[in-house]
Tab-separated table of N, CA and C in Angstrom:
chain	number	residue	atom	x	y	z
V	1	MET	N	-62.500	-52.008	-34.691
V	1	MET	CA	-61.819	-53.250	-34.198
V	1	MET	C	-61.201	-53.557	-33.735
V	2	PHE	N	-60.989	-52.965	-32.222
V	2	PHE	CA	-61.049	-53.117	-31.224
V	2	PHE	C	-62.559	-53.529	-30.263
V	3	GLN	N	-63.221	-53.513	-30.468
V	3	GLN	CA	-64.806	-53.455	-30.428
V	3	GLN	C	-64.856	-55.139	-30.054
V	4	ARG	N	-64.266	-55.758	-30.585
V	4	ARG	CA	-64.551	-56.938	-30.741
V	4	ARG	C	-63.769	-57.729	-29.504
V	5	PHE	N	-62.301	-57.173	-29.266
V	5	PHE	CA	-61.776	-57.684	-28.691
V	5	PHE	C	-61.954	-57.672	-27.310
V	6	PRO	N	-61.633	-59.086	-26.179
V	6	PRO	CA	-62.283	-59.693	-25.190
V	6	PRO	C	-61.516	-59.009	-24.338
V	7	PHE	N	-61.413	-57.397	-23.852
V	7	PHE	CA	-60.810	-57.027	-22.931
V	7	PHE	C	-60.578	-57.393	-21.689
V	8	HIS	N	-62.061	-58.327	-21.482
V	8	HIS	CA	-62.433	-58.752	-19.789
V	8	HIS	C	-61.112	-59.906	-19.575
V	9	LEU	N	-60.535	-60.316	-20.303
V	9	LEU	CA	-59.989	-61.309	-20.401
V	9	LEU	C	-58.703	-61.166	-19.835
V	10	LEU	N	-58.314	-59.991	-19.963
V	10	LEU	CA	-56.769	-59.369	-19.651
V	10	LEU	C	-57.322	-58.654	-18.234
V	11	ARG	N	-57.998	-58.618	-17.766
V	11	ARG	CA	-58.247	-57.834	-16.213
V	11	ARG	C	-57.671	-59.010	-15.451
V	12	ARG	N	-57.183	-58.491	-14.196
V	12	ARG	CA	-56.415	-59.243	-12.935
V	12	ARG	C	-57.396	-59.296	-11.707
V	13	VAL	N	-57.564	-60.174	-11.489
V	13	VAL	CA	-58.255	-60.553	-10.118
V	13	VAL	C	-57.331	-60.879	-9.006
V	14	THR	N	-57.544	-60.045	-8.153
V	14	THR	CA	-56.924	-59.887	-6.865
V	14	THR	C	-57.648	-60.773	-5.866
V	15	SER	N	-57.442	-61.109	-4.310
V	15	SER	CA	-57.439	-61.672	-3.968
V	15	SER	C	-58.054	-60.750	-2.520
V	16	GLY	N	-58.084	-59.191	-2.157
V	16	GLY	CA	-58.611	-58.311	-2.041
V	16	GLY	C	-60.269	-57.878	-2.675
V	17	GLY	N	-60.046	-58.031	-4.436
V	17	GLY	CA	-60.348	-57.314	-4.635
V	17	GLY	C	-60.374	-56.005	-5.457
V	18	ALA	N	-59.654	-55.690	-4.640
V	18	ALA	CA	-59.118	-53.923	-5.231
V	18	ALA	C	-58.135	-54.072	-5.709
V	19	VAL	N	-57.903	-52.984	-6.823
V	19	VAL	CA	-56.772	-53.266	-8.006
V	19	VAL	C	-56.483	-51.748	-8.053
V	20	LEU	N	-55.390	-51.225	-7.927
V	20	LEU	CA	-54.884	-50.158	-7.970
V	20	LEU	C	-54.115	-49.588	-9.297
V	21	GLY	N	-54.981	-49.117	-10.113
V	21	GLY	CA	-54.918	-49.083	-11.734
V	21	GLY	C	-53.434	-48.286	-11.820
V	22	GLU	N	-53.179	-47.157	-10.784
V	22	GLU	CA	-51.708	-46.036	-11.121
V	22	GLU	C	-51.009	-47.589	-11.231
V	23	LEU	N	-51.209	-48.395	-10.009
V	23	LEU	CA	-49.534	-49.344	-10.218
V	23	LEU	C	-50.132	-50.008	-11.351
V	24	ASP	N	-50.765	-50.456	-12.441
V	24	ASP	CA	-50.279	-50.906	-13.588
V	24	ASP	C	-49.977	-49.953	-14.467
V	25	GLY	N	-50.322	-48.681	-14.561
V	25	GLY	CA	-49.785	-47.594	-15.451
V	25	GLY	C	-47.949	-47.553	-14.820
V	26	LEU	N	-47.788	-47.743	-13.840
V	26	LEU	CA	-46.663	-47.386	-13.417
V	26	LEU	C	-45.325	-48.841	-13.484
V	27	ARG	N	-46.399	-49.763	-13.518
V	27	ARG	CA	-45.466	-51.359	-13.978
V	27	ARG	C	-45.363	-50.874	-15.416
V	28	ALA	N	-45.974	-50.580	-16.512
V	28	ALA	CA	-45.968	-49.842	-17.749
V	28	ALA	C	-44.558	-49.260	-17.858
V	29	VAL	N	-44.659	-48.258	-17.459
V	29	VAL	CA	-43.952	-47.682	-17.528
V	29	VAL	C	-42.475	-47.887	-16.929
V	30	ALA	N	-42.570	-49.655	-16.146
V	30	ALA	CA	-41.275	-50.056	-15.633
V	30	ALA	C	-40.566	-51.183	-16.890
V	31	ILE	N	-41.382	-51.573	-17.580
V	31	ILE	CA	-41.472	-52.268	-18.029
V	31	ILE	C	-40.804	-51.821	-19.488
V	32	LEU	N	-41.496	-51.208	-19.772
V	32	LEU	CA	-40.933	-50.170	-21.563
V	32	LEU	C	-39.413	-49.745	-21.903
V	33	PRO	N	-38.792	-49.098	-20.610
V	33	PRO	CA	-36.992	-49.515	-20.887
V	33	PRO	C	-36.776	-50.815	-20.647
V	34	VAL	N	-37.062	-51.400	-20.268
V	34	VAL	CA	-36.578	-52.926	-20.130
V	34	VAL	C	-36.716	-53.331	-21.213
V	35	VAL	N	-38.113	-53.582	-22.002
V	35	VAL	CA	-38.299	-54.150	-23.269
V	35	VAL	C	-37.466	-53.500	-24.314
V	36	LEU	N	-37.628	-52.156	-24.539
V	36	LEU	CA	-36.539	-51.298	-25.111
V	36	LEU	C	-34.902	-51.527	-25.133
V	37	PHE	N	-34.794	-51.911	-24.262
V	37	PHE	CA	-33.248	-52.374	-23.936
V	37	PHE	C	-33.396	-53.643	-24.578
V	38	HIS	N	-33.637	-54.481	-24.541
V	38	HIS	CA	-33.417	-55.834	-24.993
V	38	HIS	C	-33.670	-56.275	-26.642
V	39	ALA	N	-34.568	-55.089	-26.991
V	39	ALA	CA	-34.745	-54.905	-27.910
V	39	ALA	C	-33.445	-54.595	-28.888
V	40	THR	N	-33.257	-53.471	-28.884
V	40	THR	CA	-32.166	-52.685	-28.796
V	40	THR	C	-30.983	-53.850	-29.100
V	41	LEU	N	-30.368	-54.304	-28.139
V	41	LEU	CA	-29.467	-55.528	-27.960
V	41	LEU	C	-29.898	-56.051	-29.428
V	42	SER	N	-31.086	-57.295	-28.995
V	42	SER	CA	-31.276	-58.196	-30.062
V	42	SER	C	-30.718	-57.035	-31.447
V	43	ILE	N	-31.242	-55.931	-31.454
V	43	ILE	CA	-31.151	-55.492	-33.239
V	43	ILE	C	-29.493	-55.481	-33.502
V	44	TYR	N	-29.113	-54.311	-32.634
V	44	TYR	CA	-27.631	-53.969	-32.490
V	44	TYR	C	-26.632	-55.223	-32.066
V	45	LEU	N	-27.000	-56.046	-31.744
V	45	LEU	CA	-25.669	-56.466	-30.879
V	45	LEU	C	-26.086	-58.227	-31.872
V	46	LYS	N	-25.442	-58.150	-33.017
V	46	LYS	CA	-26.358	-59.420	-33.868
V	46	LYS	C	-25.660	-60.881	-32.891
V	47	GLY	N	-24.651	-61.026	-32.049
V	47	GLY	CA	-24.455	-62.222	-31.242
V	47	GLY	C	-22.807	-62.053	-30.747
V	48	ALA	N	-22.603	-63.458	-30.136
V	48	ALA	CA	-21.700	-63.017	-29.316
V	48	ALA	C	-20.463	-64.273	-29.945
V	49	GLU	N	-20.374	-64.643	-31.311
V	49	GLU	CA	-19.941	-65.243	-31.671
V	49	GLU	C	-18.980	-64.528	-32.725
V	50	GLY	N	-18.431	-63.203	-31.908
V	50	GLY	CA	-17.678	-62.246	-33.266
V	50	GLY	C	-18.304	-61.522	-34.475
V	51	GLN	N	-19.399	-61.523	-34.299
V	51	GLN	CA	-20.421	-61.033	-35.119
V	51	GLN	C	-20.454	-60.042	-35.310
V	52	VAL	N	-20.377	-58.555	-36.535
V	52	VAL	CA	-20.198	-57.711	-36.415
V	52	VAL	C	-21.826	-56.752	-35.764
V	53	SER	N	-21.117	-55.763	-34.612
V	53	SER	CA	-22.294	-54.788	-33.679
V	53	SER	C	-22.466	-53.548	-34.945
V	54	MET	N	-23.525	-53.143	-35.158
V	54	MET	CA	-23.697	-52.116	-35.706
V	54	MET	C	-23.810	-50.664	-34.849
V	55	ILE	N	-23.133	-50.959	-33.041
V	55	ILE	CA	-22.974	-49.909	-32.534
V	55	ILE	C	-21.545	-49.592	-32.790
V	56	THR	N	-21.464	-48.370	-33.132
V	56	THR	CA	-19.997	-47.766	-32.962
V	56	THR	C	-19.537	-47.588	-31.379
V	57	GLY	N	-18.411	-47.727	-31.487
V	57	GLY	CA	-17.547	-47.027	-29.858
V	57	GLY	C	-17.904	-45.848	-29.754
V	58	ASP	N	-18.568	-45.161	-30.085
V	58	ASP	CA	-18.565	-43.684	-29.930
V	58	ASP	C	-19.999	-43.489	-28.779
V	59	GLY	N	-20.883	-45.227	-29.110
V	59	GLY	CA	-22.191	-44.914	-28.379
V	59	GLY	C	-22.969	-43.952	-29.205
V	60	ALA	N	-23.122	-43.843	-30.310
V	60	ALA	CA	-23.907	-42.778	-31.007
V	60	ALA	C	-25.256	-42.841	-30.340
V	61	VAL	N	-25.535	-44.051	-31.088
V	61	VAL	CA	-26.940	-44.504	-31.020
V	61	VAL	C	-27.535	-44.628	-29.567
V	62	PHE	N	-27.123	-44.320	-29.071
V	62	PHE	CA	-27.672	-43.794	-26.907
V	62	PHE	C	-27.628	-42.218	-27.001
V	63	ARG	N	-27.315	-41.507	-28.058
V	63	ARG	CA	-27.679	-40.021	-27.505
V	63	ARG	C	-28.910	-39.445	-27.990
V	64	SER	N	-30.138	-40.103	-28.461
V	64	SER	CA	-30.954	-39.560	-28.076
V	64	SER	C	-32.041	-39.358	-27.008
V	65	PRO	N	-32.924	-39.478	-26.334
V	65	PRO	CA	-33.808	-38.972	-25.187
V	65	PRO	C	-34.232	-40.736	-25.553
V	66	LEU	N	-34.781	-41.578	-26.397
V	66	LEU	CA	-34.784	-42.663	-26.614
V	66	LEU	C	-33.788	-43.563	-26.012
V	67	GLY	N	-32.803	-42.601	-26.972
V	67	GLY	CA	-31.193	-43.702	-26.423
V	67	GLY	C	-30.970	-43.841	-24.853
V	68	TRP	N	-31.353	-42.635	-24.649
V	68	TRP	CA	-31.046	-42.532	-23.184
V	68	TRP	C	-31.885	-43.509	-22.427
V	69	ILE	N	-33.055	-43.640	-22.616
V	69	ILE	CA	-33.974	-45.076	-21.508
V	69	ILE	C	-33.423	-46.274	-22.222
V	70	VAL	N	-33.391	-46.537	-23.632
V	70	VAL	CA	-32.499	-47.739	-23.494
V	70	VAL	C	-31.637	-47.878	-22.921
V	71	ALA	N	-30.779	-47.017	-23.104
V	71	ALA	CA	-29.277	-47.418	-22.459
V	71	ALA	C	-29.581	-47.496	-20.810
V	72	ASN	N	-30.333	-47.317	-20.113
V	72	ASN	CA	-30.780	-47.226	-18.696
V	72	ASN	C	-32.382	-47.736	-18.385
V	73	GLY	N	-31.810	-48.903	-19.643
V	73	GLY	CA	-32.850	-49.720	-18.832
V	73	GLY	C	-33.214	-50.666	-17.605
V	74	PHE	N	-32.144	-50.740	-17.319
V	74	PHE	CA	-31.719	-51.458	-15.930
V	74	PHE	C	-32.726	-50.850	-15.117
V	75	LEU	N	-33.055	-49.424	-15.076
V	75	LEU	CA	-33.647	-48.777	-14.110
V	75	LEU	C	-35.385	-48.787	-13.935
V	76	GLY	N	-35.398	-49.221	-15.010
V	76	GLY	CA	-37.001	-49.923	-14.657
V	76	GLY	C	-37.274	-51.477	-14.217
V	77	VAL	N	-36.199	-52.398	-14.179
V	77	VAL	CA	-36.198	-53.226	-13.213
V	77	VAL	C	-35.940	-53.326	-11.680
V	78	GLN	N	-35.326	-52.173	-11.376
V	78	GLN	CA	-35.393	-51.324	-10.086
V	78	GLN	C	-36.755	-50.929	-9.686
V	79	LEU	N	-37.688	-50.129	-10.759
V	79	LEU	CA	-38.777	-49.480	-10.118
V	79	LEU	C	-39.518	-50.404	-10.098
V	80	PHE	N	-39.246	-51.612	-10.539
V	80	PHE	CA	-40.657	-52.842	-10.636
V	80	PHE	C	-40.254	-53.606	-9.532
V	81	PHE	N	-39.242	-53.873	-9.079
V	81	PHE	CA	-38.570	-54.184	-7.571
V	81	PHE	C	-39.687	-53.648	-6.534
V	82	VAL	N	-39.389	-51.713	-6.801
V	82	VAL	CA	-40.188	-51.391	-5.564
V	82	VAL	C	-41.320	-51.318	-6.247
V	83	ILE	N	-41.984	-51.507	-7.239
V	83	ILE	CA	-43.537	-51.518	-7.073
V	83	ILE	C	-43.846	-52.871	-6.576
V	84	SER	N	-42.755	-53.950	-6.676
V	84	SER	CA	-43.439	-54.901	-5.921
V	84	SER	C	-43.200	-55.536	-4.470
V	85	GLY	N	-42.287	-54.850	-3.753
V	85	GLY	CA	-42.586	-54.383	-2.480
V	85	GLY	C	-43.485	-53.341	-1.725
V	86	PHE	N	-43.862	-52.229	-2.565
V	86	PHE	CA	-44.810	-52.063	-2.172
V	86	PHE	C	-46.345	-52.870	-2.124
V	87	VAL	N	-46.504	-53.517	-3.478
V	87	VAL	CA	-47.508	-54.039	-3.290
V	87	VAL	C	-47.799	-55.450	-2.281
V	88	VAL	N	-46.296	-56.047	-1.951
V	88	VAL	CA	-46.953	-57.362	-0.860
V	88	VAL	C	-46.587	-56.742	0.276
V	89	VAL	N	-46.350	-55.412	0.896
V	89	VAL	CA	-46.579	-54.794	2.479
V	89	VAL	C	-47.884	-53.995	1.952
V	90	LEU	N	-48.624	-53.974	1.377
V	90	LEU	CA	-49.799	-52.646	1.474
V	90	LEU	C	-50.831	-53.377	2.476
V	91	PRO	N	-50.879	-54.345	2.489
V	91	PRO	CA	-51.846	-55.640	2.939
V	91	PRO	C	-51.561	-55.722	4.328
V	92	PHE	N	-49.890	-55.789	4.766
V	92	PHE	CA	-50.054	-55.222	6.407
V	92	PHE	C	-50.210	-54.115	6.889
V	93	ALA	N	-49.737	-53.169	6.156
V	93	ALA	CA	-49.764	-51.718	6.306
V	93	ALA	C	-51.313	-51.310	6.235
V	94	ARG	N	-51.999	-51.636	5.590
V	94	ARG	CA	-53.181	-51.643	5.330
V	94	ARG	C	-54.033	-51.656	6.942
V	95	ALA	N	-53.909	-53.230	7.271
V	95	ALA	CA	-54.319	-53.629	8.636
V	95	ALA	C	-53.564	-53.016	9.747
V	96	ARG	N	-52.782	-52.741	9.593
V	96	ARG	CA	-51.587	-51.641	10.679
V	96	ARG	C	-52.304	-50.431	10.921
V	97	LEU	N	-52.813	-49.770	9.928
V	97	LEU	CA	-53.246	-48.386	10.149
V	97	LEU	C	-54.799	-48.282	9.975
V	98	LEU	N	-55.463	-49.303	9.758
V	98	LEU	CA	-56.972	-49.703	9.872
V	98	LEU	C	-57.375	-50.316	10.781
V	99	GLY	N	-56.653	-51.587	11.056
V	99	GLY	CA	-57.161	-52.430	11.852
V	99	GLY	C	-57.972	-53.693	11.176
V	100	VAL	N	-58.154	-53.548	10.131
V	100	VAL	CA	-58.773	-54.821	9.522
V	100	VAL	C	-58.320	-55.253	7.929
V	101	GLY	N	-57.776	-56.284	7.668
V	101	GLY	CA	-57.752	-56.652	6.293
V	101	GLY	C	-58.535	-56.766	5.519
V	102	ALA	N	-57.806	-57.603	4.194
V	102	ALA	CA	-59.040	-57.708	3.323
V	102	ALA	C	-60.206	-58.718	3.459
V	103	GLY	N	-61.289	-58.826	3.221
V	103	GLY	CA	-62.132	-60.067	3.674
V	103	GLY	C	-62.124	-59.712	5.186
V	104	GLY	N	-62.148	-58.833	5.675
V	104	GLY	CA	-62.173	-58.561	7.166
V	104	GLY	C	-61.472	-59.576	8.497
V	105	ARG	N	-59.977	-59.690	7.388
V	105	ARG	CA	-59.424	-60.744	8.626
V	105	ARG	C	-57.749	-60.218	8.324
V	106	ALA	N	-57.134	-60.010	9.207
V	106	ALA	CA	-55.825	-59.589	9.406
V	106	ALA	C	-54.934	-60.271	8.501
V	107	PRO	N	-53.883	-59.318	7.607
V	107	PRO	CA	-53.376	-60.411	6.907
V	107	PRO	C	-52.190	-61.617	7.802
V	108	SER	N	-51.830	-62.327	7.121
V	108	SER	CA	-50.716	-63.266	7.855
V	108	SER	C	-49.773	-63.625	6.954
V	109	LEU	N	-48.249	-63.786	7.584
V	109	LEU	CA	-47.116	-63.999	6.611
V	109	LEU	C	-47.331	-65.887	6.482
V	110	SER	N	-47.671	-66.622	7.260
V	110	SER	CA	-48.315	-68.018	7.000
V	110	SER	C	-48.999	-68.029	5.666
V	111	ARG	N	-50.324	-67.486	6.058
V	111	ARG	CA	-51.157	-67.612	4.425
V	111	ARG	C	-50.090	-67.002	3.146
V	112	PHE	N	-49.847	-65.291	3.523
V	112	PHE	CA	-48.779	-65.026	2.211
V	112	PHE	C	-48.146	-66.231	2.100
V	113	PHE	N	-46.813	-66.848	2.700
V	113	PHE	CA	-46.172	-67.356	1.798
V	113	PHE	C	-46.935	-68.541	1.354
V	114	LEU	N	-47.972	-69.418	2.066
V	114	LEU	CA	-48.465	-70.434	1.743
V	114	LEU	C	-49.362	-70.129	0.355
V	115	LYS	N	-49.585	-69.476	-0.035
V	115	LYS	CA	-50.554	-68.918	-1.587
V	115	LYS	C	-48.996	-68.775	-2.348
V	116	ARG	N	-47.535	-68.572	-2.058
V	116	ARG	CA	-46.675	-68.515	-3.091
V	116	ARG	C	-46.645	-69.868	-3.618
C-alpha cells in the first residue's frame, strides 16, 4: 500500500543541503502533545457558549500517562521553540567553530533576514 506513495514529495530541501534527521524526530515529539491537547479540547470541551463539558470537576480524564501528556501539551510548544532557536543559531556556531559556513561562505545576519 505504501510502496506507491510519493514520499520524495515530503522531503525537505535546506539551503546548506544537510538535514539532521534527529531534529525531525524531536520535532515530531514536540508536535504530538500539542496536537493531542487541541484534539482533547475539541472533543471534551464542546464550546464556549454554555454547552456541556464531558470533563468532570476532578479532572479524571487527565490521570493516565496519555492524560499527563495531553494536560502538559504546552511543553511541546516550548520544546519546538528550543529546536527552532538551535536551527537558527547552528550555521553561525558552525562558522565560528569550523571557520566556514554552508557553501563555503560565512553566514550573514542580513542574508538570514532577507530570506525570511
